[in-house]
Coordinates of C-alpha atoms and ligand atoms in Angstrom, one line a residue:
M667 CA 17.6 6.7 -44.3
E668 CA 14.6 5.4 -43.9
R669 CA 12.1 7.1 -45.5
M670 CA 8.3 7.5 -45.2
D671 CA 5.7 9.8 -45.5
V672 CA 4.7 10.4 -41.7
L673 CA 6.5 9.8 -38.8
V674 CA 4.9 9.5 -35.6
I675 CA 6.4 9.1 -32.4
G676 CA 4.9 8.1 -29.3
A677 CA 3.7 4.4 -29.7
G678 CA 0.8 4.9 -26.2
F679 CA -3.3 5.0 -27.6
S680 CA -2.5 8.1 -29.7
G681 CA 0.5 7.5 -31.4
L682 CA -1.3 3.6 -32.4
R683 CA -4.7 4.9 -33.7
A684 CA -2.9 7.3 -35.7
L685 CA -0.5 4.6 -37.1
H686 CA -3.2 2.4 -38.5
S687 CA -6.0 5.1 -38.8
L688 CA -3.2 7.3 -41.5
R689 CA -2.0 3.5 -42.5
E690 CA -5.5 2.8 -44.1
A691 CA -5.6 6.0 -46.2
G692 CA -2.2 4.5 -47.9
F693 CA 0.7 6.4 -46.4
A694 CA 3.9 5.0 -44.9
V695 CA 3.7 5.4 -41.9
K696 CA 6.1 4.4 -38.9
V697 CA 5.7 4.6 -35.1
I698 CA 9.0 5.5 -33.3
D699 CA 9.1 5.4 -29.1
A700 CA 12.0 5.3 -27.0
A701 CA 10.0 2.7 -24.4
D702 CA 11.0 -1.3 -25.2
D703 CA 7.4 -1.7 -25.8
I704 CA 3.8 0.0 -26.5
G705 CA 1.8 1.6 -24.6
G706 CA 2.7 4.7 -23.4
V707 CA 2.2 5.8 -20.2
W708 CA 0.1 2.6 -18.9
H709 CA 3.4 0.9 -20.3
T710 CA 5.2 2.6 -17.5
N711 CA 2.5 3.5 -14.7
R712 CA 2.4 0.4 -13.4
Y713 CA 2.3 1.3 -9.4
P714 CA 0.0 -0.8 -7.5
G715 CA -4.0 0.4 -7.8
A716 CA -2.7 2.1 -11.6
R717 CA -6.3 1.9 -12.9
C718 CA -8.4 4.7 -15.5
D719 CA -10.4 7.0 -14.4
V720 CA -13.0 7.1 -17.1
E721 CA -15.5 4.3 -17.5
S722 CA -13.8 1.3 -19.6
Y723 CA -16.3 1.5 -22.5
D724 CA -15.3 4.9 -22.8
Y725 CA -11.8 4.8 -22.8
S726 CA -11.7 2.6 -25.9
Y727 CA -10.9 3.0 -29.1
M728 CA -14.1 3.8 -31.1
F729 CA -12.5 3.7 -35.4
S730 CA -13.1 -0.1 -35.2
S731 CA -16.8 -1.2 -34.2
A732 CA -15.9 -5.1 -34.2
L733 CA -13.1 -4.4 -31.5
E734 CA -15.7 -2.7 -29.4
Q735 CA -17.6 -5.6 -30.0
E736 CA -15.4 -8.3 -29.7
W737 CA -13.3 -6.9 -26.7
R738 CA -14.9 -7.6 -22.9
W739 CA -13.5 -5.2 -20.4
S740 CA -13.7 -6.9 -16.8
E741 CA -14.3 -4.3 -14.4
R742 CA -16.1 -0.6 -15.1
Y743 CA -12.2 1.1 -14.6
A744 CA -10.1 -1.1 -16.0
T745 CA -6.7 -2.0 -14.5
Q746 CA -3.2 -0.5 -15.5
P747 CA -3.1 -4.7 -16.9
E748 CA -5.6 -4.7 -18.8
I749 CA -5.3 -1.5 -20.4
L750 CA -1.8 -3.0 -21.8
R751 CA -3.7 -5.8 -22.5
Y752 CA -6.1 -4.1 -24.9
I753 CA -3.5 -2.2 -26.4
H754 CA -1.6 -5.4 -27.5
H755 CA -4.7 -6.9 -28.3
V756 CA -5.4 -3.4 -31.3
A757 CA -1.2 -3.9 -32.2
E758 CA -2.0 -7.6 -32.7
R759 CA -5.5 -7.2 -34.3
F760 CA -4.5 -4.4 -36.6
D761 CA -0.8 -5.5 -37.4
L762 CA 0.7 -2.6 -36.1
R763 CA 4.3 -3.7 -35.4
R764 CA 5.0 -3.8 -37.9
D765 CA 5.6 -0.3 -38.3
I766 CA 6.7 0.4 -34.7
I767 CA 10.5 1.0 -33.9
L768 CA 11.1 0.6 -30.7
D769 CA 13.5 0.7 -27.8
T770 CA 14.8 4.3 -30.0
C771 CA 14.6 7.4 -28.5
V772 CA 14.0 10.7 -31.0
T773 CA 16.7 13.9 -29.8
S774 CA 16.0 16.2 -32.4
A775 CA 13.9 17.0 -36.1
Q776 CA 15.5 19.8 -38.4
F777 CA 12.4 20.9 -41.2
D778 CA 14.3 20.5 -44.2
D779 CA 12.6 23.8 -46.0
A780 CA 13.9 23.4 -49.7
L781 CA 12.7 19.9 -49.4
G782 CA 9.8 20.3 -47.3
R783 CA 10.6 17.6 -44.6
W784 CA 11.6 16.7 -41.3
M785 CA 14.9 15.2 -40.7
V786 CA 14.0 13.4 -37.7
T787 CA 17.1 12.0 -35.4
T788 CA 17.9 9.1 -32.8
E789 CA 20.0 9.3 -29.9
R790 CA 21.8 6.7 -31.7
G791 CA 22.4 9.2 -34.4
E792 CA 20.2 7.4 -36.9
V793 CA 17.7 9.7 -39.5
Y794 CA 14.2 9.2 -40.8
D795 CA 13.4 11.7 -43.0
A796 CA 9.2 12.2 -43.1
Q797 CA 7.6 14.4 -44.7
Y798 CA 4.6 15.0 -41.8
L799 CA 5.5 14.4 -38.6
V800 CA 3.0 13.7 -35.9
L801 CA 3.6 14.5 -32.3
A802 CA 2.3 11.7 -30.0
V803 CA 4.7 12.3 -27.0
G804 CA 2.1 12.3 -24.2
Q805 CA 0.6 15.7 -22.2
L806 CA 1.6 13.2 -18.9
S807 CA 4.8 10.8 -19.3
T808 CA 7.9 13.3 -18.6
T809 CA 8.3 12.2 -15.0
K810 CA 9.3 15.3 -12.1
R811 CA 11.2 13.9 -9.1
P812 CA 11.8 17.1 -6.3
C813 CA 15.5 17.8 -6.3
I814 CA 15.6 16.8 -2.2
P815 CA 18.9 17.4 -0.7
G816 CA 20.8 13.4 0.2
I817 CA 18.5 11.3 -2.1
A818 CA 21.4 10.0 -3.1
C819 CA 22.7 9.0 0.3
F820 CA 19.0 6.9 0.7
E821 CA 19.6 2.9 1.7
G822 CA 16.2 2.3 0.6
R823 CA 14.4 1.7 -2.8
V824 CA 14.1 5.0 -4.3
I825 CA 10.4 4.4 -7.2
H826 CA 9.1 7.1 -8.6
S827 CA 5.2 5.7 -10.0
A828 CA 5.2 6.4 -13.7
E829 CA 8.7 4.6 -13.9
W830 CA 7.5 1.8 -12.0
P831 CA 9.7 -1.7 -12.0
R832 CA 8.1 -4.7 -13.7
D833 CA 9.4 -6.7 -11.4
E834 CA 6.8 -7.1 -8.3
V835 CA 7.3 -5.0 -5.0
D836 CA 7.9 -6.5 -2.0
F837 CA 6.2 -4.4 0.4
E838 CA 5.5 -6.6 3.4
G839 CA 7.3 -5.9 6.3
K840 CA 8.6 -3.0 4.3
S841 CA 7.9 1.3 5.5
V842 CA 6.4 3.1 3.0
G843 CA 6.6 6.6 2.1
I844 CA 4.6 8.7 -1.0
I845 CA 5.2 12.4 -1.8
G846 CA 2.0 12.7 -3.8
T847 CA -1.5 13.0 -3.2
G848 CA -2.2 13.5 -6.4
S849 CA -4.2 11.0 -8.6
S850 CA -1.2 8.6 -8.5
G851 CA -0.5 9.0 -5.0
V852 CA -3.9 8.2 -4.4
Q853 CA -4.6 5.3 -6.3
M854 CA -1.9 3.9 -4.8
T855 CA -2.6 4.2 -1.1
P856 CA -5.2 2.0 -0.7
V857 CA -3.9 -0.8 -1.9
I858 CA 0.2 0.1 -0.7
A859 CA -1.8 0.9 2.6
Q860 CA -2.9 -3.0 2.6
K861 CA 0.6 -5.1 2.1
A862 CA 2.9 -2.3 4.1
R863 CA 4.3 -2.4 7.7
R864 CA 3.8 1.4 8.0
L865 CA 2.5 3.6 5.6
T866 CA 3.5 7.1 5.3
V867 CA 1.7 9.7 2.8
F868 CA 3.6 13.3 2.8
Q869 CA 1.0 15.9 1.8
R870 CA 1.7 19.0 0.4
T871 CA -2.4 20.0 -1.3
A872 CA -5.0 18.0 -0.3
N873 CA -7.0 16.6 -2.9
F874 CA -10.4 16.0 -4.3
S875 CA -11.5 13.1 -4.8
I876 CA -14.2 10.6 -6.1
P877 CA -15.4 7.8 -5.4
A878 CA -15.1 5.4 -8.6
A879 CA -17.6 3.3 -7.4
N880 CA -16.3 0.3 -9.4
A881 CA -18.2 -2.7 -9.9
P882 CA -16.6 -6.2 -12.1
V883 CA -19.0 -5.6 -16.1
S884 CA -21.6 -8.3 -15.6
E885 CA -22.8 -9.7 -18.9
E886 CA -25.9 -8.2 -19.0
E887 CA -24.4 -4.5 -18.7
D888 CA -22.2 -6.2 -21.2
R889 CA -24.7 -7.0 -23.9
K890 CA -26.7 -3.7 -22.8
V891 CA -23.3 -1.0 -23.9
K892 CA -22.7 -3.2 -26.9
A893 CA -26.1 -3.3 -27.9
N894 CA -25.9 0.2 -27.6
Y895 CA -22.6 1.3 -28.4
A896 CA -23.2 3.8 -31.4
A897 CA -25.1 5.7 -29.3
R898 CA -23.0 5.8 -26.9
R899 CA -20.2 7.5 -28.6
R900 CA -22.0 10.3 -30.3
Q901 CA -23.6 11.1 -26.9
A902 CA -20.0 11.0 -26.1
L903 CA -18.1 13.0 -29.0
D904 CA -21.5 15.6 -28.2
S905 CA -20.6 15.8 -24.5
P906 CA -18.5 18.7 -22.5
S907 CA -15.6 16.1 -21.4
G908 CA -16.4 13.2 -23.7
L909 CA -18.4 10.8 -21.7
G910 CA -21.1 8.2 -22.5
F911 CA -24.0 9.6 -20.5
V912 CA -26.1 13.4 -21.0
P913 CA -24.9 15.5 -18.3
N914 CA -26.8 17.7 -16.2
G915 CA -27.9 20.7 -18.0
T916 CA -28.9 22.6 -15.1
S917 CA -27.2 25.0 -12.6
V918 CA -26.7 23.7 -9.1
L919 CA -28.1 27.2 -7.6
D920 CA -31.5 26.6 -9.3
A921 CA -31.7 22.8 -7.1
A922 CA -34.0 23.0 -4.2
P923 CA -31.7 21.8 -1.3
D924 CA -32.9 18.8 -1.2
E925 CA -33.2 17.8 -4.6
R926 CA -29.6 18.7 -5.1
T927 CA -28.5 16.1 -2.5
E928 CA -30.6 13.8 -4.5
V929 CA -28.8 14.3 -7.2
L930 CA -25.1 14.7 -5.7
E931 CA -25.6 11.7 -3.7
A932 CA -26.6 9.3 -7.4
A933 CA -23.1 11.1 -9.0
W934 CA -21.0 10.6 -6.2
N935 CA -22.2 6.8 -6.2
R936 CA -22.2 6.1 -10.4
L937 CA -20.3 8.9 -11.8
G938 CA -16.5 9.0 -10.8
F939 CA -14.2 11.6 -12.7
G940 CA -18.0 12.7 -15.0
F941 CA -19.3 13.8 -11.1
A942 CA -18.0 17.4 -12.2
L943 CA -21.0 17.3 -14.6
A944 CA -23.8 16.7 -11.9
Y945 CA -24.6 20.2 -13.1
K946 CA -24.1 22.0 -15.5
D947 CA -22.1 25.0 -14.1
I948 CA -19.7 23.0 -11.1
L949 CA -17.1 24.2 -13.3
L950 CA -18.1 28.2 -14.0
N951 CA -19.7 29.2 -11.1
Q952 CA -17.7 29.6 -7.7
A953 CA -21.0 29.9 -5.8
S954 CA -22.3 26.5 -7.4
N955 CA -18.2 25.1 -6.6
D956 CA -18.9 26.0 -2.9
I957 CA -22.1 23.9 -2.3
V958 CA -20.6 21.0 -4.4
A959 CA -17.5 21.7 -3.2
D960 CA -18.9 21.7 0.3
F961 CA -20.8 18.6 -0.3
I962 CA -17.7 16.5 -0.6
R963 CA -15.6 17.7 2.6
A964 CA -19.0 16.2 4.2
K965 CA -18.0 13.1 2.4
I966 CA -14.4 12.9 3.9
A967 CA -15.4 14.0 7.4
A968 CA -18.1 11.0 6.9
Q969 CA -15.0 8.9 6.2
V970 CA -11.9 10.1 8.1
D971 CA -12.1 9.3 12.2
D972 CA -9.4 11.5 13.3
P973 CA -10.9 15.4 13.5
A974 CA -7.0 16.6 13.0
T975 CA -6.3 13.7 9.7
C976 CA -9.6 14.8 8.2
A977 CA -8.9 18.9 8.9
L978 CA -5.5 18.2 6.5
L979 CA -7.6 16.0 4.3
T980 CA -9.9 18.8 3.2
P981 CA -8.8 20.8 0.3
T982 CA -9.6 24.0 0.5
C983 CA -7.5 26.5 -1.3
F984 CA -8.6 25.9 -4.7
P985 CA -12.3 25.6 -6.4
F986 CA -13.5 21.7 -7.0
G987 CA -12.9 20.3 -10.6
T988 CA -9.5 23.1 -11.1
K989 CA -7.1 20.4 -10.4
R990 CA -7.9 17.3 -12.2
P991 CA -9.6 15.3 -8.8
S992 CA -8.4 11.9 -8.4
V993 CA -11.5 8.8 -8.8
D994 CA -10.4 6.4 -5.7
S995 CA -11.2 3.0 -4.4
G996 CA -11.3 3.6 -1.0
Y997 CA -8.7 6.7 -0.2
W998 CA -9.7 8.3 3.1
A999 CA -10.8 5.0 4.5
T1000 CA -7.6 4.6 4.1
F1001 CA -6.3 6.5 7.0
N1002 CA -8.7 5.1 9.8
R1003 CA -5.6 1.8 9.8
D1004 CA -3.7 1.9 12.6
N1005 CA 0.4 1.3 10.1
V1006 CA -0.6 5.0 7.7
E1007 CA 0.4 8.4 9.4
L1008 CA -0.2 11.3 7.4
V1009 CA 2.5 14.3 7.1
D1010 CA 1.9 17.5 6.4
I1011 CA 4.4 19.0 4.8
R1012 CA 2.9 22.4 4.1
S1013 CA 3.9 23.7 7.5
A1014 CA 6.9 20.9 8.4
P1015 CA 8.6 20.9 4.8
I1016 CA 11.0 17.6 3.6
T1017 CA 14.3 19.2 4.4
K1018 CA 16.4 16.1 3.6
V1019 CA 16.3 12.7 3.0
S1020 CA 19.2 10.3 5.0
A1021 CA 20.4 6.7 4.5
Q1022 CA 17.6 5.4 6.8
G1023 CA 14.6 8.0 5.2
V1024 CA 12.9 11.6 4.9
H1025 CA 12.8 14.2 7.2
T1026 CA 10.7 16.9 7.4
S1027 CA 11.4 20.2 10.1
N1028 CA 9.5 18.9 12.6
A1029 CA 10.6 14.8 12.6
V1030 CA 12.3 11.8 11.1
Y1031 CA 10.5 8.9 8.9
P1032 CA 12.7 5.9 8.9
L1033 CA 11.8 4.3 5.2
D1034 CA 12.0 1.4 3.4
I1035 CA 11.0 2.0 -0.1
L1036 CA 10.4 6.0 -0.9
I1037 CA 7.9 6.3 -3.7
F1038 CA 7.8 9.5 -6.7
A1039 CA 3.5 10.0 -6.9
T1040 CA 4.9 13.5 -8.3
G1041 CA 3.8 14.0 -11.5
F1042 CA 4.8 15.0 -14.6
D1043 CA 6.0 18.7 -16.2
A1044 CA 2.5 18.3 -17.7
F1045 CA 1.6 18.9 -22.2
T1046 CA 5.1 20.7 -22.9
G1047 CA 7.1 18.2 -20.4
S1048 CA 7.9 15.6 -24.0
L1049 CA 7.4 18.0 -26.4
L1050 CA 10.1 20.2 -25.7
R1051 CA 12.9 17.1 -24.8
I1052 CA 12.6 16.9 -28.0
E1053 CA 15.0 19.6 -30.5
F1054 CA 12.4 20.9 -33.3
S1055 CA 13.8 23.3 -35.7
A1056 CA 12.1 24.5 -38.7
R1057 CA 13.9 28.0 -40.4
G1058 CA 16.2 28.9 -38.3
S1059 CA 14.3 28.4 -34.6
T1060 CA 13.5 25.8 -32.1
L1061 CA 10.3 24.8 -31.0
K1062 CA 11.6 25.8 -27.2
D1063 CA 12.5 29.1 -28.2
K1064 CA 9.1 29.8 -29.6
W1065 CA 7.5 28.7 -26.7
A1066 CA 9.5 30.3 -24.6
A1067 CA 6.7 31.8 -22.9
G1068 CA 4.3 29.4 -23.6
P1069 CA 3.3 27.0 -26.1
V1070 CA 0.9 28.4 -28.8
T1071 CA -1.1 26.6 -31.5
Y1072 CA -3.2 26.8 -34.3
L1073 CA -6.1 24.3 -32.6
G1074 CA -3.8 22.3 -30.2
L1075 CA -2.5 20.8 -33.6
G1076 CA 0.0 22.9 -35.3
T1077 CA 2.5 26.0 -34.3
E1078 CA 3.2 28.4 -36.7
G1079 CA 7.3 28.5 -38.5
F1080 CA 6.8 25.0 -37.9
P1081 CA 5.2 23.0 -41.0
N1082 CA 4.1 19.8 -41.7
M1083 CA 3.9 19.0 -37.5
F1084 CA 1.0 17.9 -35.9
V1085 CA 0.5 17.4 -32.4
L1086 CA -1.9 15.7 -30.7
V1087 CA -4.3 15.4 -27.4
G1088 CA -1.5 18.7 -26.9
P1089 CA -1.7 22.4 -25.5
G1090 CA -4.1 24.3 -27.3
S1091 CA -7.3 21.0 -27.7
P1092 CA -9.2 19.4 -24.9
S1093 CA -6.8 17.6 -24.2
L1094 CA -6.5 16.4 -20.3
L1095 CA -10.1 18.6 -19.6
S1096 CA -11.4 15.2 -21.6
N1097 CA -11.5 11.8 -21.8
V1098 CA -8.1 12.0 -23.7
L1099 CA -8.2 9.0 -26.2
L1100 CA -11.5 10.5 -27.8
S1101 CA -9.9 13.5 -28.2
A1102 CA -6.8 11.6 -30.3
E1103 CA -9.5 10.0 -32.2
Q1104 CA -11.2 13.0 -32.9
Q1105 CA -7.9 14.3 -33.7
V1106 CA -6.0 11.9 -36.0
D1107 CA -9.6 11.4 -38.2
W1108 CA -9.4 15.7 -38.8
L1109 CA -5.9 14.9 -39.8
R1110 CA -5.8 11.7 -41.6
D1111 CA -8.2 13.7 -43.6
L1112 CA -6.2 17.0 -44.3
L1113 CA -3.9 14.9 -45.2
V1114 CA -5.9 13.2 -47.3
H1115 CA -6.8 15.7 -49.1
A1116 CA -3.4 17.7 -49.0
R1117 CA -2.4 15.0 -51.3
A1118 CA -4.6 14.9 -53.5
A1119 CA -4.8 18.9 -54.0
G1120 CA -0.9 18.5 -54.3
V1121 CA 0.2 20.5 -50.8
A1122 CA 3.2 19.8 -50.2
T1123 CA 3.6 22.0 -46.5
I1124 CA 0.6 22.5 -44.3
E1125 CA 1.0 25.3 -41.9
P1126 CA -0.9 27.3 -39.4
T1127 CA -1.1 31.0 -40.3
A1128 CA 0.6 33.2 -37.4
K1129 CA -3.1 35.0 -37.2
A1130 CA -5.3 31.9 -36.9
E1131 CA -2.5 30.7 -34.6
R1132 CA -2.7 33.8 -32.5
E1133 CA -6.9 34.3 -32.7
W1134 CA -6.8 31.0 -31.5
V1135 CA -4.6 31.3 -28.6
I1136 CA -6.9 34.2 -27.2
H1137 CA -10.1 31.8 -28.1
V1138 CA -8.1 29.8 -25.8
N1139 CA -7.9 32.3 -22.9
E1140 CA -11.0 33.3 -23.3
R1141 CA -12.9 30.6 -23.0
S1142 CA -10.8 29.6 -19.7
R1143 CA -11.9 32.6 -18.2
E1144 CA -15.2 31.1 -18.9
T1145 CA -14.1 28.9 -16.4
L1146 CA -13.1 28.6 -12.8
Y1147 CA -10.5 26.3 -14.2
P1148 CA -6.9 29.2 -14.1
K1149 CA -7.7 29.7 -10.2
A1150 CA -6.0 26.7 -9.8
A1151 CA -2.0 26.6 -9.8
S1152 CA -2.5 23.6 -11.2
Y1153 CA -0.5 21.6 -14.0
Y1154 CA -3.4 23.0 -16.3
V1155 CA -1.4 26.4 -16.2
G1156 CA 1.9 25.3 -15.6
A1157 CA 2.4 25.8 -12.0
E1158 CA 3.5 22.3 -11.7
V1159 CA 7.5 23.3 -12.7
E1160 CA 8.5 25.8 -11.1
G1161 CA 9.8 28.6 -13.5
K1162 CA 7.7 27.5 -16.6
P1163 CA 5.7 30.0 -18.2
R1164 CA 2.2 30.1 -16.4
V1165 CA -0.4 30.1 -19.2
F1166 CA -3.6 28.3 -19.1
M1167 CA -3.0 25.2 -21.6
P1168 CA -5.6 22.9 -22.5
Y1169 CA -9.0 23.9 -24.5
S1170 CA -12.0 25.0 -21.6
G1171 CA -14.7 24.8 -24.3
G1172 CA -15.3 20.7 -24.3
V1173 CA -15.1 18.5 -26.6
R1174 CA -18.5 19.5 -28.5
A1175 CA -17.3 22.6 -29.1
Y1176 CA -13.9 21.6 -30.5
R1177 CA -15.1 18.9 -32.9
R1178 CA -17.5 21.9 -33.9
I1179 CA -14.6 23.9 -35.4
L1180 CA -12.4 21.1 -36.2
E1181 CA -15.6 21.0 -38.8
D1182 CA -16.1 23.9 -39.5
V1183 CA -12.3 24.9 -40.8
A1184 CA -12.4 21.7 -42.9
R1185 CA -15.2 22.6 -44.3
R1186 CA -13.6 26.0 -45.2
G1187 CA -11.3 24.5 -47.3
Y1188 CA -8.4 24.2 -43.7
E1189 CA -8.8 27.8 -43.1
G1190 CA -6.2 29.5 -41.0
F1191 CA -4.0 27.0 -42.7
H1192 CA -1.0 27.6 -45.2
L1193 CA -1.9 24.6 -47.7
R1194 CA 1.4 25.3 -50.1
T1195 CA 2.0 22.9 -53.4
A1196 CA 5.6 22.7 -54.0
Ligands
N01_2468 O1 0.8 13.9 -10.5 P1 -0.1 15.1 -9.9 P2 -0.3 12.5 -10.5 N1 7.1 17.8 -2.8 O2 0.6 16.1 -10.7 C1 2.7 16.6 -5.1 C2 -3.4 11.1 -14.3 N2 -3.2 10.2 -13.9 O3 0.9 11.2 -11.4 O4 -0.1 19.2 -5.2 C3 6.1 18.4 -2.9 O5 -1.8 15.2 -9.9 C4 1.9 17.5 -5.8 O6 1.8 18.7 -3.7 P3 1.3 19.5 -5.4 C5 -4.1 12.1 -14.6 O7 -4.8 13.1 -15.0 C6 -4.5 9.4 -14.4 O8 -0.8 11.7 -9.0 O9 1.9 20.3 -5.9 N3 4.8 17.3 -3.5 C7 0.8 16.6 -5.7 O10 0.2 15.6 -5.0 C8 -3.7 12.8 -13.0 O11 -4.2 14.3 -12.9 C9 -4.9 8.5 -13.2 O12 1.4 20.7 -3.6 C10 5.4 17.9 -4.7 C11 1.4 15.4 -6.8 O13 2.8 15.7 -6.2 C12 -2.5 13.4 -14.0 O14 -2.4 11.6 -14.3 C13 -4.0 8.0 -12.4 C14 6.2 17.8 -4.8 C15 1.6 15.1 -8.0 O15 0.4 15.1 -8.4 C16 -1.1 13.1 -12.9 O16 -1.1 12.4 -11.5 C17 -2.4 8.8 -12.7 C18 7.1 18.7 -4.3 N4 8.3 19.0 -4.7 C19 -2.3 9.2 -12.7 N5 6.0 18.3 -6.4 C20 -5.9 7.7 -13.6 O17 -6.9 7.5 -13.3 C21 5.2 17.5 -6.6 N6 4.5 17.1 -5.2 C22 -6.5 6.8 -15.6

């Protein structure tokens, strides 16, 4: 049995950052991951067109200014291969691999109350003994595939966007179908359309999408960012979403129509995911949101030639931004191509898959390749796949009505267990990498404090947890987010409890709360000495 101070589960961005920072602080740390290499979702989401929806300079580690200065991003929105190269570079540069165990799937973890330690068991039966568990399992890493009758009979190839094969998929001369029009479907559609003989996109819900305005990063731009990197990071830490620009502090409703159009045009052409911050109340006020949603609908109309296709592609049933909008490169115009067809599976649902292809209630679509871009069991899927138990209860039971946490970091009854960028934290409502780093820094300070004070176990109090859950819900009700059937509320999986999961108070508010809690001696946690 291997013993360590901290076992981190997950070798993606947040797990690697936890390894580096906790090891630097003098803890014996190991990271464990089921995959055959590091990178988390960036290791597995290799579909064509995969790239980040946050600008590369913001979606990169901030813990090392030397790293910031030496890494050269080639594009404003990095592609998946470039991001994976960056992750590998970081692992080499900071000698992380020696503490990473790959190809090892954790199946259960049991807290030994007498010892104050976690016993973590893998699929192969190995046991790891750790004082602290850090769950860096990702919010979008348990894939979701609809159970369609007949799928096993399909004679073509079936691929999930997040389980993309390592070898290149040849689309040349093929009929390809994509089910799903979230970020993955929206990113891959224009790329596959250029290669496939025929592309059929099966859409259940039309989605908002903002142009990536991607471009190569010039030498001058790179120099400029690097000369002011610290200020850009401060700005990001002080922003609602963790992005490195100053958000507009005015209301959509206070702007004159001409000025509003000018502001929205500028944001549309430059901000990508940050478009939602073009005004301060786009996600807070329905009337403001309606104006902005109409602006986007007009953009779709200007790009899609066929009125019927345009009507289907136009989102109408939820406020803009309440489902995470996609950031695309030529999505709408792709539907003007002769080899691309949009199929509305809301009005004519998929009934089965046969050997030849997909059947809907009114047509058959012969296919060579069927792609599921159907997303994930978000937030809790990867956490609840592992059987965590402590003091006679399991996490699955405790979270049966939805996840409850204190600060998104821990849950009462499960001492010495910490979650990174999970439910109850800004997570997917923010630049996830920045949010992960923010949490890791805070957690490192907590563990250093505990070590110095001879603390054996750290556990949220029931009261602090109750109050945090209330706070998370109150903050969500100040926004429009709860109006959509999104993965933020658990609507993406049938039967999943409908609770609002991320913290919508923003990155800055969350940071202030964390700082405050630390200043008050980690208020809300029981720190028990041995
Ligand atoms: O998944 P999604 P995704 N039958 O859940 C449809 C991040 N990401 O992989 O809306 C038919 O958004 C579903 O339809 P509906 C990013 O945070 C980032 O695209 O449920 N259709 C929807 O259209 C993103 O938000 C990047 O009606 C079904 C789609 O499948 C998150 O990952 C790139 C269905 C799923 O959309 C998830 O994105 C990619 C069914 N049974 C992803 N079930 C970057 O840019 C689901 N759908 C960094």
